[in-house]
CSV table of C-alpha atoms in Angstrom, one decimal:
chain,number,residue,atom,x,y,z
A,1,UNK,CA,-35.7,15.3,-3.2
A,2,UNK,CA,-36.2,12.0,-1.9
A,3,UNK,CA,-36.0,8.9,-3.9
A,4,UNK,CA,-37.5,6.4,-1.2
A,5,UNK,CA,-39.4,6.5,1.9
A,6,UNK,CA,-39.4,3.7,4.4
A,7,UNK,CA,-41.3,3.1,7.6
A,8,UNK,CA,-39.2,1.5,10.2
A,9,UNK,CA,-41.1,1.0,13.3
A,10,UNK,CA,-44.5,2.5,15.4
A,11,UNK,CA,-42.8,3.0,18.7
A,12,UNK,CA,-40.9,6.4,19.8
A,13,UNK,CA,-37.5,6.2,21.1
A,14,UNK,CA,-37.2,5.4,24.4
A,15,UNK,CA,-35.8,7.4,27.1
A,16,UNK,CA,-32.2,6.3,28.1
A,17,UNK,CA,-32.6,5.5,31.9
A,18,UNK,CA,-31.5,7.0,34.5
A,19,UNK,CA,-27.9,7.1,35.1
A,20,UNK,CA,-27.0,6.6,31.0
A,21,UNK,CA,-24.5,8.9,30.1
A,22,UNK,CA,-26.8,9.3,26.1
A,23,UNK,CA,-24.5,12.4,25.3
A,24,UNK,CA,-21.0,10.7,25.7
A,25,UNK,CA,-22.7,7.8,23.2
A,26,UNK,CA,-24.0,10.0,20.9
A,27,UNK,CA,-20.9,11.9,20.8
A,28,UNK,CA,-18.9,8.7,19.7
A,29,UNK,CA,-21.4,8.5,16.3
A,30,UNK,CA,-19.8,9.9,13.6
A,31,UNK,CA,-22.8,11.3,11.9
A,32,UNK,CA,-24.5,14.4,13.0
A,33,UNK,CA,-27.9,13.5,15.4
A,34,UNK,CA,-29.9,17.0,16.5
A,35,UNK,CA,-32.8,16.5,19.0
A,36,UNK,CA,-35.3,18.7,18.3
A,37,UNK,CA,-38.5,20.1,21.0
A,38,UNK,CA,-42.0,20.3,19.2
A,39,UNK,CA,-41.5,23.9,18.6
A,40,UNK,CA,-38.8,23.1,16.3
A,41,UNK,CA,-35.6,24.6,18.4
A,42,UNK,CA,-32.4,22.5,18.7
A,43,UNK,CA,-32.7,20.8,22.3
A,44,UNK,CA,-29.2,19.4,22.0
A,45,UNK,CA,-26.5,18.1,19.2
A,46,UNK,CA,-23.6,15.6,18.9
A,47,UNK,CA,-19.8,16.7,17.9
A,48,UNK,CA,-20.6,15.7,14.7
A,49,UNK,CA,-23.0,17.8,13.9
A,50,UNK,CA,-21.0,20.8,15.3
A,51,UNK,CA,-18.7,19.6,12.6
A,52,UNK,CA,-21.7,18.8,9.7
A,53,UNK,CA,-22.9,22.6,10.6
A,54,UNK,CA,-19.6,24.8,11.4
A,55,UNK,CA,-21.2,25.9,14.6
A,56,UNK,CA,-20.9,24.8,18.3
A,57,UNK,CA,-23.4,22.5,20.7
A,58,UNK,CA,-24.1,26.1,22.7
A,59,UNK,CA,-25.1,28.0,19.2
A,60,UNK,CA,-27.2,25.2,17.7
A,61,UNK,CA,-29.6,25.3,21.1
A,62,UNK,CA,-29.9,29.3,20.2
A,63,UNK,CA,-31.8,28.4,16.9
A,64,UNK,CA,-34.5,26.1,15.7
A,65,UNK,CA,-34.5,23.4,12.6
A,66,UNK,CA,-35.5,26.0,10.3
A,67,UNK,CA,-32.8,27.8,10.0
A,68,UNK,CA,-30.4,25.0,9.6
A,69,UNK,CA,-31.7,24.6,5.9
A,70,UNK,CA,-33.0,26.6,3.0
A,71,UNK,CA,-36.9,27.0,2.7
A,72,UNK,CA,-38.8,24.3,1.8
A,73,UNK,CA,-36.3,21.7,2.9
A,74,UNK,CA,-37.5,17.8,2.8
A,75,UNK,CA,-36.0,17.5,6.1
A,76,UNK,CA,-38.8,20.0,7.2
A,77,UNK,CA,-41.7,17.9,5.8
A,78,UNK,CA,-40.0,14.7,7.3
A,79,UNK,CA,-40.1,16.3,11.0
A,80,UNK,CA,-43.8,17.2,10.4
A,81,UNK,CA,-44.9,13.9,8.8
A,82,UNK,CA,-43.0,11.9,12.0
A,83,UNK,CA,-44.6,14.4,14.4
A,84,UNK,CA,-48.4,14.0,12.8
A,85,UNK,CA,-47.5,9.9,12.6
A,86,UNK,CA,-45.6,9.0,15.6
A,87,UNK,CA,-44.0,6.2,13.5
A,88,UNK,CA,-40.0,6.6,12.4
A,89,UNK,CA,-39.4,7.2,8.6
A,90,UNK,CA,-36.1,7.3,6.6
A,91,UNK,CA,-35.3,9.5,3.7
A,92,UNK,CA,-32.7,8.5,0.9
A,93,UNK,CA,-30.8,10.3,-1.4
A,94,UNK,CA,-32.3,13.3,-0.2
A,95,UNK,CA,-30.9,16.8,-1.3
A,96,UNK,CA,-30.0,19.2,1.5
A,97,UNK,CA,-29.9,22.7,1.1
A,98,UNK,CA,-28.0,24.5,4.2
A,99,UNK,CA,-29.2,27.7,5.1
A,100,UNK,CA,-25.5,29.3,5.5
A,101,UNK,CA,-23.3,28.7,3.0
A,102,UNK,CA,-23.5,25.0,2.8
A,103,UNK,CA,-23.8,23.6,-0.4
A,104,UNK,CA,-27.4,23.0,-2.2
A,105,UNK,CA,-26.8,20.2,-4.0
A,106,UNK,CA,-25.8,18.0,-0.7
A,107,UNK,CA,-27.2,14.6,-0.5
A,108,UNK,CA,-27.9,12.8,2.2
A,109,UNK,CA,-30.0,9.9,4.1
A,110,UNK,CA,-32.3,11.2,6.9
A,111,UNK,CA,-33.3,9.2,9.5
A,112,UNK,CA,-36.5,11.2,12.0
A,113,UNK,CA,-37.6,9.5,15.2
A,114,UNK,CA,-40.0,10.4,17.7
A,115,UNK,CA,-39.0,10.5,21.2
A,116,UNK,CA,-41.3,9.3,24.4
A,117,UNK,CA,-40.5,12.6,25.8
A,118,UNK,CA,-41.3,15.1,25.2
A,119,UNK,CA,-43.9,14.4,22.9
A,120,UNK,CA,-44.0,15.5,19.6
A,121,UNK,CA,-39.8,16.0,20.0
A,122,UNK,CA,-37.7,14.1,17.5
A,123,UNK,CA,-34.3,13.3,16.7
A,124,UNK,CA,-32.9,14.1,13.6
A,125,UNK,CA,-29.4,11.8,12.5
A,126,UNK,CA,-28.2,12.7,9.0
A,127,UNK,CA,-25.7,10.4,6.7
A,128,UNK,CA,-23.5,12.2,3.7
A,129,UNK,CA,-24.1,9.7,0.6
A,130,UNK,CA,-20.2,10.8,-0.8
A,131,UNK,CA,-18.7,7.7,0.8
A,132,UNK,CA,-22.0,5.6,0.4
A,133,UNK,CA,-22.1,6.6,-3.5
A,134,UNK,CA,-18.5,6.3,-4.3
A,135,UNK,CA,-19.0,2.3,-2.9
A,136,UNK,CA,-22.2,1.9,-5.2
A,137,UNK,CA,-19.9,3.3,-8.3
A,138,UNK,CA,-16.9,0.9,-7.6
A,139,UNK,CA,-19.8,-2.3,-7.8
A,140,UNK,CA,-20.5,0.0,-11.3
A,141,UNK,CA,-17.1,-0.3,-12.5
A,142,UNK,CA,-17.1,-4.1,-11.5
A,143,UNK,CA,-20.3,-4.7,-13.6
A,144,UNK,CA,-18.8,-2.3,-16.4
A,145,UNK,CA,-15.1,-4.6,-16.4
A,146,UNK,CA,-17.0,-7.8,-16.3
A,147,UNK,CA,-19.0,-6.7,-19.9
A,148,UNK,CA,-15.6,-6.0,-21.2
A,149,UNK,CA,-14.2,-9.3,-20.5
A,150,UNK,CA,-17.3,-11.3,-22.3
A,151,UNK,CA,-16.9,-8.8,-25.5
A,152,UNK,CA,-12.8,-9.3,-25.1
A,153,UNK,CA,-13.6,-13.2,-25.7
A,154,UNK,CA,-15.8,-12.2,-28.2
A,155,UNK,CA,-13.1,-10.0,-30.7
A,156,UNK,CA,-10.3,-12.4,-29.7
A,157,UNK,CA,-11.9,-15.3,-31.4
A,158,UNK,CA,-14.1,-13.4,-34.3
A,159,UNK,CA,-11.4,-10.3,-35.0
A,160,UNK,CA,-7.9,-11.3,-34.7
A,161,UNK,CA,-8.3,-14.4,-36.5
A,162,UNK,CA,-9.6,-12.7,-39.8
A,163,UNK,CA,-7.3,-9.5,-39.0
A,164,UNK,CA,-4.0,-12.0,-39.2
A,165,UNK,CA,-5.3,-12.7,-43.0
A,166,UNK,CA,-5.6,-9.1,-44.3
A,167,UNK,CA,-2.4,-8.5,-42.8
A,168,UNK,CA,-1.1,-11.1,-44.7
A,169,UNK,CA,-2.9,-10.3,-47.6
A,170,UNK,CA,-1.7,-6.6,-47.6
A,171,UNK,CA,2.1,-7.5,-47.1
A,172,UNK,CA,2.1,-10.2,-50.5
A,173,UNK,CA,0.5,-7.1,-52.3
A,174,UNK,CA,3.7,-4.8,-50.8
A,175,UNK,CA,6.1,-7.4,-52.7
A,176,UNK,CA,4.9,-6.1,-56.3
A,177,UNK,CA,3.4,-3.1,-55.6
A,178,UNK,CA,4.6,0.7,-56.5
A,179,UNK,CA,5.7,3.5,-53.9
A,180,UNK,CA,2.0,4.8,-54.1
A,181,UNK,CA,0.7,1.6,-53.4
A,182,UNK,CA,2.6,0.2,-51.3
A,183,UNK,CA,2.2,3.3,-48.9
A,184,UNK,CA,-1.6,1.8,-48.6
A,185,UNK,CA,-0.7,-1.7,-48.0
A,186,UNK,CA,1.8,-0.2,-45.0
A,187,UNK,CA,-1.4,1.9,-43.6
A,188,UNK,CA,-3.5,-1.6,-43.8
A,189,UNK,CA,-0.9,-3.5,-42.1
A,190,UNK,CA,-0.4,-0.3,-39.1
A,191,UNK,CA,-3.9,-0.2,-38.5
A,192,UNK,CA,-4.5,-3.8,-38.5
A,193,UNK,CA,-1.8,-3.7,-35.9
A,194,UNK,CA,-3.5,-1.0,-34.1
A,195,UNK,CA,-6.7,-3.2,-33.3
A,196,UNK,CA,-5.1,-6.5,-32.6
A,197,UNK,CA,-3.4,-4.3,-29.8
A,198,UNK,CA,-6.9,-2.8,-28.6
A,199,UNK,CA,-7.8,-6.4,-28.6
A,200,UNK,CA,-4.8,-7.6,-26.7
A,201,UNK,CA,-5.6,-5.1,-24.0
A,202,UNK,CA,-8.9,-5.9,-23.7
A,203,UNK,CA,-8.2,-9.4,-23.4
A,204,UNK,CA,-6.8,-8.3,-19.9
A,205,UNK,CA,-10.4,-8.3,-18.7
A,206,UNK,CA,-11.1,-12.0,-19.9
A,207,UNK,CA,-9.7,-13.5,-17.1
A,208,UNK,CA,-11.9,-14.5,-14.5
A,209,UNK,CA,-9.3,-16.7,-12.1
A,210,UNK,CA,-8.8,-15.7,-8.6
A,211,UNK,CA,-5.4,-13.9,-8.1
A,212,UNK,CA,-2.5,-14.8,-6.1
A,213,UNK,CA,-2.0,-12.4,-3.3
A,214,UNK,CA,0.4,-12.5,-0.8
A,215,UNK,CA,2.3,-9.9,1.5
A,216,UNK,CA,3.2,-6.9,-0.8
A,217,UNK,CA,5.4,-3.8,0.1
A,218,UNK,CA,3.5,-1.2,-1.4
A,219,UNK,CA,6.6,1.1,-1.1
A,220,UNK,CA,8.1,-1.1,-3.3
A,221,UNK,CA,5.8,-0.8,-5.8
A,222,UNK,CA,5.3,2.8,-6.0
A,223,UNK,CA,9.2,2.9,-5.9
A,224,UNK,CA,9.7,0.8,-9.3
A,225,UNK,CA,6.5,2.1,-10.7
A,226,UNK,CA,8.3,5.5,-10.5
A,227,UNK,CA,11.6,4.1,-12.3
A,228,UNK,CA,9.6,3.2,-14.6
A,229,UNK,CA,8.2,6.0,-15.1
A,230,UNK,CA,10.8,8.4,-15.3
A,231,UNK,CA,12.9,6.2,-17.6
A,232,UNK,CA,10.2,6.9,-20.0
A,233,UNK,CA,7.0,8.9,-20.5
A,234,UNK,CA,7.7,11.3,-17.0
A,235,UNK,CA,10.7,11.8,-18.0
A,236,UNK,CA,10.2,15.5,-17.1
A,237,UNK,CA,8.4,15.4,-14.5
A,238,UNK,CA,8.8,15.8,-11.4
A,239,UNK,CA,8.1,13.6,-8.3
A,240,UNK,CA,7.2,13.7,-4.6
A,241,UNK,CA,7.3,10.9,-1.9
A,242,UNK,CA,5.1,11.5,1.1
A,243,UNK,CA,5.3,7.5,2.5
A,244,UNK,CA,4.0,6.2,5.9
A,245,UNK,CA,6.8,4.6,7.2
A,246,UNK,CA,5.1,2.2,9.4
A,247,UNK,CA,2.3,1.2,6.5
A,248,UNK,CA,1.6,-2.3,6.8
A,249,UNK,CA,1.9,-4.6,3.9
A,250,UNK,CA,-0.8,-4.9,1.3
A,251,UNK,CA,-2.4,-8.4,0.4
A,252,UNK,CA,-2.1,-8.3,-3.3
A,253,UNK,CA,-0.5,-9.3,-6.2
A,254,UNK,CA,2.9,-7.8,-7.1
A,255,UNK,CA,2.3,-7.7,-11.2
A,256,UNK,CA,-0.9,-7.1,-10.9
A,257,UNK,CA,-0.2,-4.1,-8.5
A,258,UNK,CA,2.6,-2.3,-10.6
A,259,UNK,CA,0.2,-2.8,-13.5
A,260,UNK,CA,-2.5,-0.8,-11.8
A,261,UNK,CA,-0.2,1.9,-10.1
A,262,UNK,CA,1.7,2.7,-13.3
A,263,UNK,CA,-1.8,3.4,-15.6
A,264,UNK,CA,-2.5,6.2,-12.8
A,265,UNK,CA,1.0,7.3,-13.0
A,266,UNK,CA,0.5,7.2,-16.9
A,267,UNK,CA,-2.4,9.0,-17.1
A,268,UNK,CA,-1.3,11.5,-14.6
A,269,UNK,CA,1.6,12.1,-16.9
A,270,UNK,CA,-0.6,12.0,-19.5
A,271,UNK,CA,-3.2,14.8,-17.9
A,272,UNK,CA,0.1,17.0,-17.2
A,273,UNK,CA,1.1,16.8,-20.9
A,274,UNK,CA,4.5,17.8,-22.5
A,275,UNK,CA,6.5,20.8,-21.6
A,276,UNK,CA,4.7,21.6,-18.5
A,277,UNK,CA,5.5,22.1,-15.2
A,278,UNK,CA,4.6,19.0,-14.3
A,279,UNK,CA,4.2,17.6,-10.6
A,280,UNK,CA,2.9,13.7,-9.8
A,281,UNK,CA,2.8,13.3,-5.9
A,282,UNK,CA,3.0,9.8,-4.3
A,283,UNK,CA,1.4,9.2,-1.3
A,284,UNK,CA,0.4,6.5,1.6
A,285,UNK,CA,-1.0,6.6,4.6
A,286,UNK,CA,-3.3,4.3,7.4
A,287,UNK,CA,-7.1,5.2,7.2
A,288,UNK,CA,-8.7,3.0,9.6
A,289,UNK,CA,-12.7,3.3,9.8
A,290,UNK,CA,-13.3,2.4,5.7
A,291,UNK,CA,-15.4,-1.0,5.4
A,292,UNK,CA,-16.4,-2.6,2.2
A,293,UNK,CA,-18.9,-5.5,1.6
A,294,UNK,CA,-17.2,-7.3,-1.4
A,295,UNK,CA,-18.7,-10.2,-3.6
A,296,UNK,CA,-17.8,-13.5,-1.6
A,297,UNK,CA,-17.4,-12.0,1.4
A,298,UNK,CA,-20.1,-12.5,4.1
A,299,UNK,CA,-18.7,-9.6,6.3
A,300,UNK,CA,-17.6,-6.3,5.7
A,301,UNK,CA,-13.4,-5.9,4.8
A,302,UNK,CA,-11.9,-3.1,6.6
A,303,UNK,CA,-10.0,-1.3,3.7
A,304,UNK,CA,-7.5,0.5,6.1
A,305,UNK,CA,-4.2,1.4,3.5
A,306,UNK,CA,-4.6,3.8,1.3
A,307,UNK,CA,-2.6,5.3,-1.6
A,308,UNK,CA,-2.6,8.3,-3.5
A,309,UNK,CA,-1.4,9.5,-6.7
A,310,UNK,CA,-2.1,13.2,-7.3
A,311,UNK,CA,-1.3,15.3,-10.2
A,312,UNK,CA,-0.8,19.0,-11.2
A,313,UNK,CA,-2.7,18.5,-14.4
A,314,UNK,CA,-6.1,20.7,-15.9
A,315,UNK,CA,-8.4,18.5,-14.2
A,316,UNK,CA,-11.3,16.2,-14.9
A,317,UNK,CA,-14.6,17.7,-16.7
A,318,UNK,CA,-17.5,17.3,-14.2
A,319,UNK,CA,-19.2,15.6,-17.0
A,320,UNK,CA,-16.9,12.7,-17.1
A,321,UNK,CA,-16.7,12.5,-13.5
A,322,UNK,CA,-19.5,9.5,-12.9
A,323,UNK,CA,-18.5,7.5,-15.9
A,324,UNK,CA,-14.3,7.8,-15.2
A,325,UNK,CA,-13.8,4.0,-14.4
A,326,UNK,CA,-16.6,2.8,-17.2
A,327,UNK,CA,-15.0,1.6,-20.6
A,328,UNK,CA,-14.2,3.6,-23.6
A,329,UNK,CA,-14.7,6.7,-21.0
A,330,UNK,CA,-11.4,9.1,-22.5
A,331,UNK,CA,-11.4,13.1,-22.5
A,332,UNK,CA,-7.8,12.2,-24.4
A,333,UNK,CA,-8.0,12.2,-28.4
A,334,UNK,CA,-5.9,9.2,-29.2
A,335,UNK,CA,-7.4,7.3,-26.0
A,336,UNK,CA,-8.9,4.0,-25.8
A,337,UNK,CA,-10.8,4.9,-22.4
A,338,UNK,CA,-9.5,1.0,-21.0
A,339,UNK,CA,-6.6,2.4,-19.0
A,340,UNK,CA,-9.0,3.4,-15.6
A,341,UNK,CA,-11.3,0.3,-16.6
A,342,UNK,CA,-8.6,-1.9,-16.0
A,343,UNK,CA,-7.4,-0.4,-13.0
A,344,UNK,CA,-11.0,-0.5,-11.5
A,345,UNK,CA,-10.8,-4.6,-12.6
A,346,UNK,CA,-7.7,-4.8,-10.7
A,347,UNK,CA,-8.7,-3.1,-7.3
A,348,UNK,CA,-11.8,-5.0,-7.4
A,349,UNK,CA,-10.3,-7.9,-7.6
A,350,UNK,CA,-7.9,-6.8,-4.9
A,351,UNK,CA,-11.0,-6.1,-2.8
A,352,UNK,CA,-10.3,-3.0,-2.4
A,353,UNK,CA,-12.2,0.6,-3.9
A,354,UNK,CA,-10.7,3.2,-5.6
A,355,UNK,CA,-12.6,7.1,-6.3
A,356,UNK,CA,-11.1,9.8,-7.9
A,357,UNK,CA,-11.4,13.8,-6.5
A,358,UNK,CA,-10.5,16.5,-9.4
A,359,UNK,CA,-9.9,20.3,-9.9
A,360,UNK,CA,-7.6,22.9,-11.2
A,361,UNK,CA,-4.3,22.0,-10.8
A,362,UNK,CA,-5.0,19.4,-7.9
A,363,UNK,CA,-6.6,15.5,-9.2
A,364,UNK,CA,-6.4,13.0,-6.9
A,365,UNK,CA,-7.0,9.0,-7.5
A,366,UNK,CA,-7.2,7.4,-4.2
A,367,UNK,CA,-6.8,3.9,-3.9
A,368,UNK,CA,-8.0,1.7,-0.4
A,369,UNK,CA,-7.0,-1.7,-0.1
A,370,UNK,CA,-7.2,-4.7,2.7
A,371,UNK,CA,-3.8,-5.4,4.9
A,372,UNK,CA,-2.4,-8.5,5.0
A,373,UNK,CA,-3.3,-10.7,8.0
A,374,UNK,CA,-0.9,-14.0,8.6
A,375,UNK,CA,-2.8,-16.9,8.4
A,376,UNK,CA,-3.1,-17.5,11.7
A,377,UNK,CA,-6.0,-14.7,11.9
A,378,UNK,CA,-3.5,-12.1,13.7
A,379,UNK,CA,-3.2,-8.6,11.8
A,380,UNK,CA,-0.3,-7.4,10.7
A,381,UNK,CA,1.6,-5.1,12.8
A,382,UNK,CA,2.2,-1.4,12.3
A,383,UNK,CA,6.3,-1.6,12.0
């Protein structure tokens, strides 16, 4: 249901005047706008929506509102409130039940607006929140990163300190100690080892300078990401190139970048496990149309290059889905749950988002990131 109603205004929508080609504009919105007679049939629809309902324009004016959605549907009692008000409202995070085989879990913002004529017509313009929510998650998994870098400082000053003594401690009692014993004081020293590692890659979060970035081949990195890769832990696995040629170069950081690329490869690897047929697909492409707002930034950064690494692995629980990029979040036994953390650190810091799509056989991190632009303001061109 909806989570928040807002009134926007108390006059109906005025009547585009004479001449005004409305349907060739509403055709250019990407989000699906219905306008709907007082008797609830479809009066007329955009190409989105054609798209949004997997039916044409010409079908859509054969039925009314109603059956477009499941019984009971909010966007029914929105359409009735605007009618009996004459004022605009907005409904977020609303759950959408289609009437014919959509899915009924489908959430969306739902804007309903009178119109002058005629009266007691509205129109109807719907938002999917997939895009909207994935954004709210990656400011999540910046919040989540920045509580790992205060507890990093934290352990660094109040846990490796005292952890370097019992280390010591443990190897002066090896030098007189018996076989029995002096398997303990190895165990003491291993594990003492273990979490001034955990520490150490924790400590990756502690550092709050802005990063260099310049003009970065992504090719490039994927390419040596991969040789690294297969010189070690994919060893057996195989990979698959499907590169834009003409992609743009990134405004990033090189180290920073292999870093990041090379824990998705790992934990694609990872996913895929040993002694399976095991498939890690690299991909790049231009998606213009994405636009963040990012901390610092007074406008929106268009997020147009984006890169994929995609996996033959089981797949992600549902479960774990929402809390993928959050710390200590691992469906692996012997995981530290740091690996995506860190990742989500670095593309935020990149400016950039990143959001993950799983299932059988077929999971899909895919990461969008800012071009570079000289610094004479011109973008960088397509070569």
């Amino acid at each position: 249901m909806a989570t928040l109603w807002a009134a926007r205004n108390d006059e109906p929508t005025p009547i585009a005047p004479a001449g005004f080609d409305a349907t060739r504009l509403l055709d250019a919105l990407p989000h699906p706008v219905l306008a709907v007679r007082p008797d609830g049939a479809i009066a007329d629809a955009n190409v989105a929506s054609e798209t949004f309902f997997g039916m044409s324009r010409e079908s859509m004016r054969q039925l009314k509102l109603s059956q477009f959605v499941v019984r009971g549907s909010p966007l029914l009692e929105f359409v009735e409130q605007v009618k009996a008000s004459g004022a605009a409202f907005n409904g977020y995070r609303v759950e959408l039940g289609l009437a014919k085989g959509g899915p009924v879990d489908l959430l969306v913002d739902i804007f309903v607006t009178p119109l002058a004529e005629p009266q007691n017509g509205v129109v109807v313009m719907l938002q999917e929140r997939s895009l909207t929510d994935k954004m709210e998650r990656q400011l999540n998994h910046r919040g989540g990163a920045r509580s790992v870098a205060a507890m990093a400082s934290m352990l660094a000053h109040e846990i490796k300190n005292p952890l370097s003594g019992i280390r010591g401690a443990a190897q002066l009692l090896e030098i007189d100690a018996n076989d029995s014993d002096r398997a303990l004081t190895r165990l003491i020293c291993e594990e003492t080892d273990r979490i001034v590692k955990l520490v150490d890659r924790m400590s990756a979060f502690s550092d709050g300078r802005p990063i260099e970035r310049e003009s970065v081949n992504i090719h490039a990195i994927l390419d040596h990401v991969k040789k690294v890769a297969q010189a070690g832990f994919a060893r057996n696995i195989r990979f698959h190139e499907i590169y834009d040629p003409s992609l743009p170069p990134v405004l990033g950081n090189r180290d920073q970048l292999v870093q990041m690329f090379l824990n998705l490869v790992k934990n694609a690897a990872e996913a895929i496990g040993e002694g399976g047929d095991g498939d890690i697909e690299l991909s790049t492409a231009f998606r213009p149309g994405v636009r963040m707002q990012i901390p610092g930034s007074k406008k929106p950064v268009s997020l147009p290059l984006e890169c994929c690494v995609r996996d033959n692995g089981p797949g992600i629980p549902p479960e774990v889905m929402p809390y993928l990029f959050d710390p200590f979040i691992t469906t692996k036994a012997s995981g530290s749950g740091l690996g995506l953390a860190l990742v989500a650190k670095i593309i935020g810091d990149h400016g950039g988002t990143i959001e993950c799509e799983s299932a059988t056989r077929r999971t899909t991190f895919r990461v969008l990131m800012p071009m570079y632009s000289p610094r004479d303001g011109r973008g960088a061109p397509r070569s």
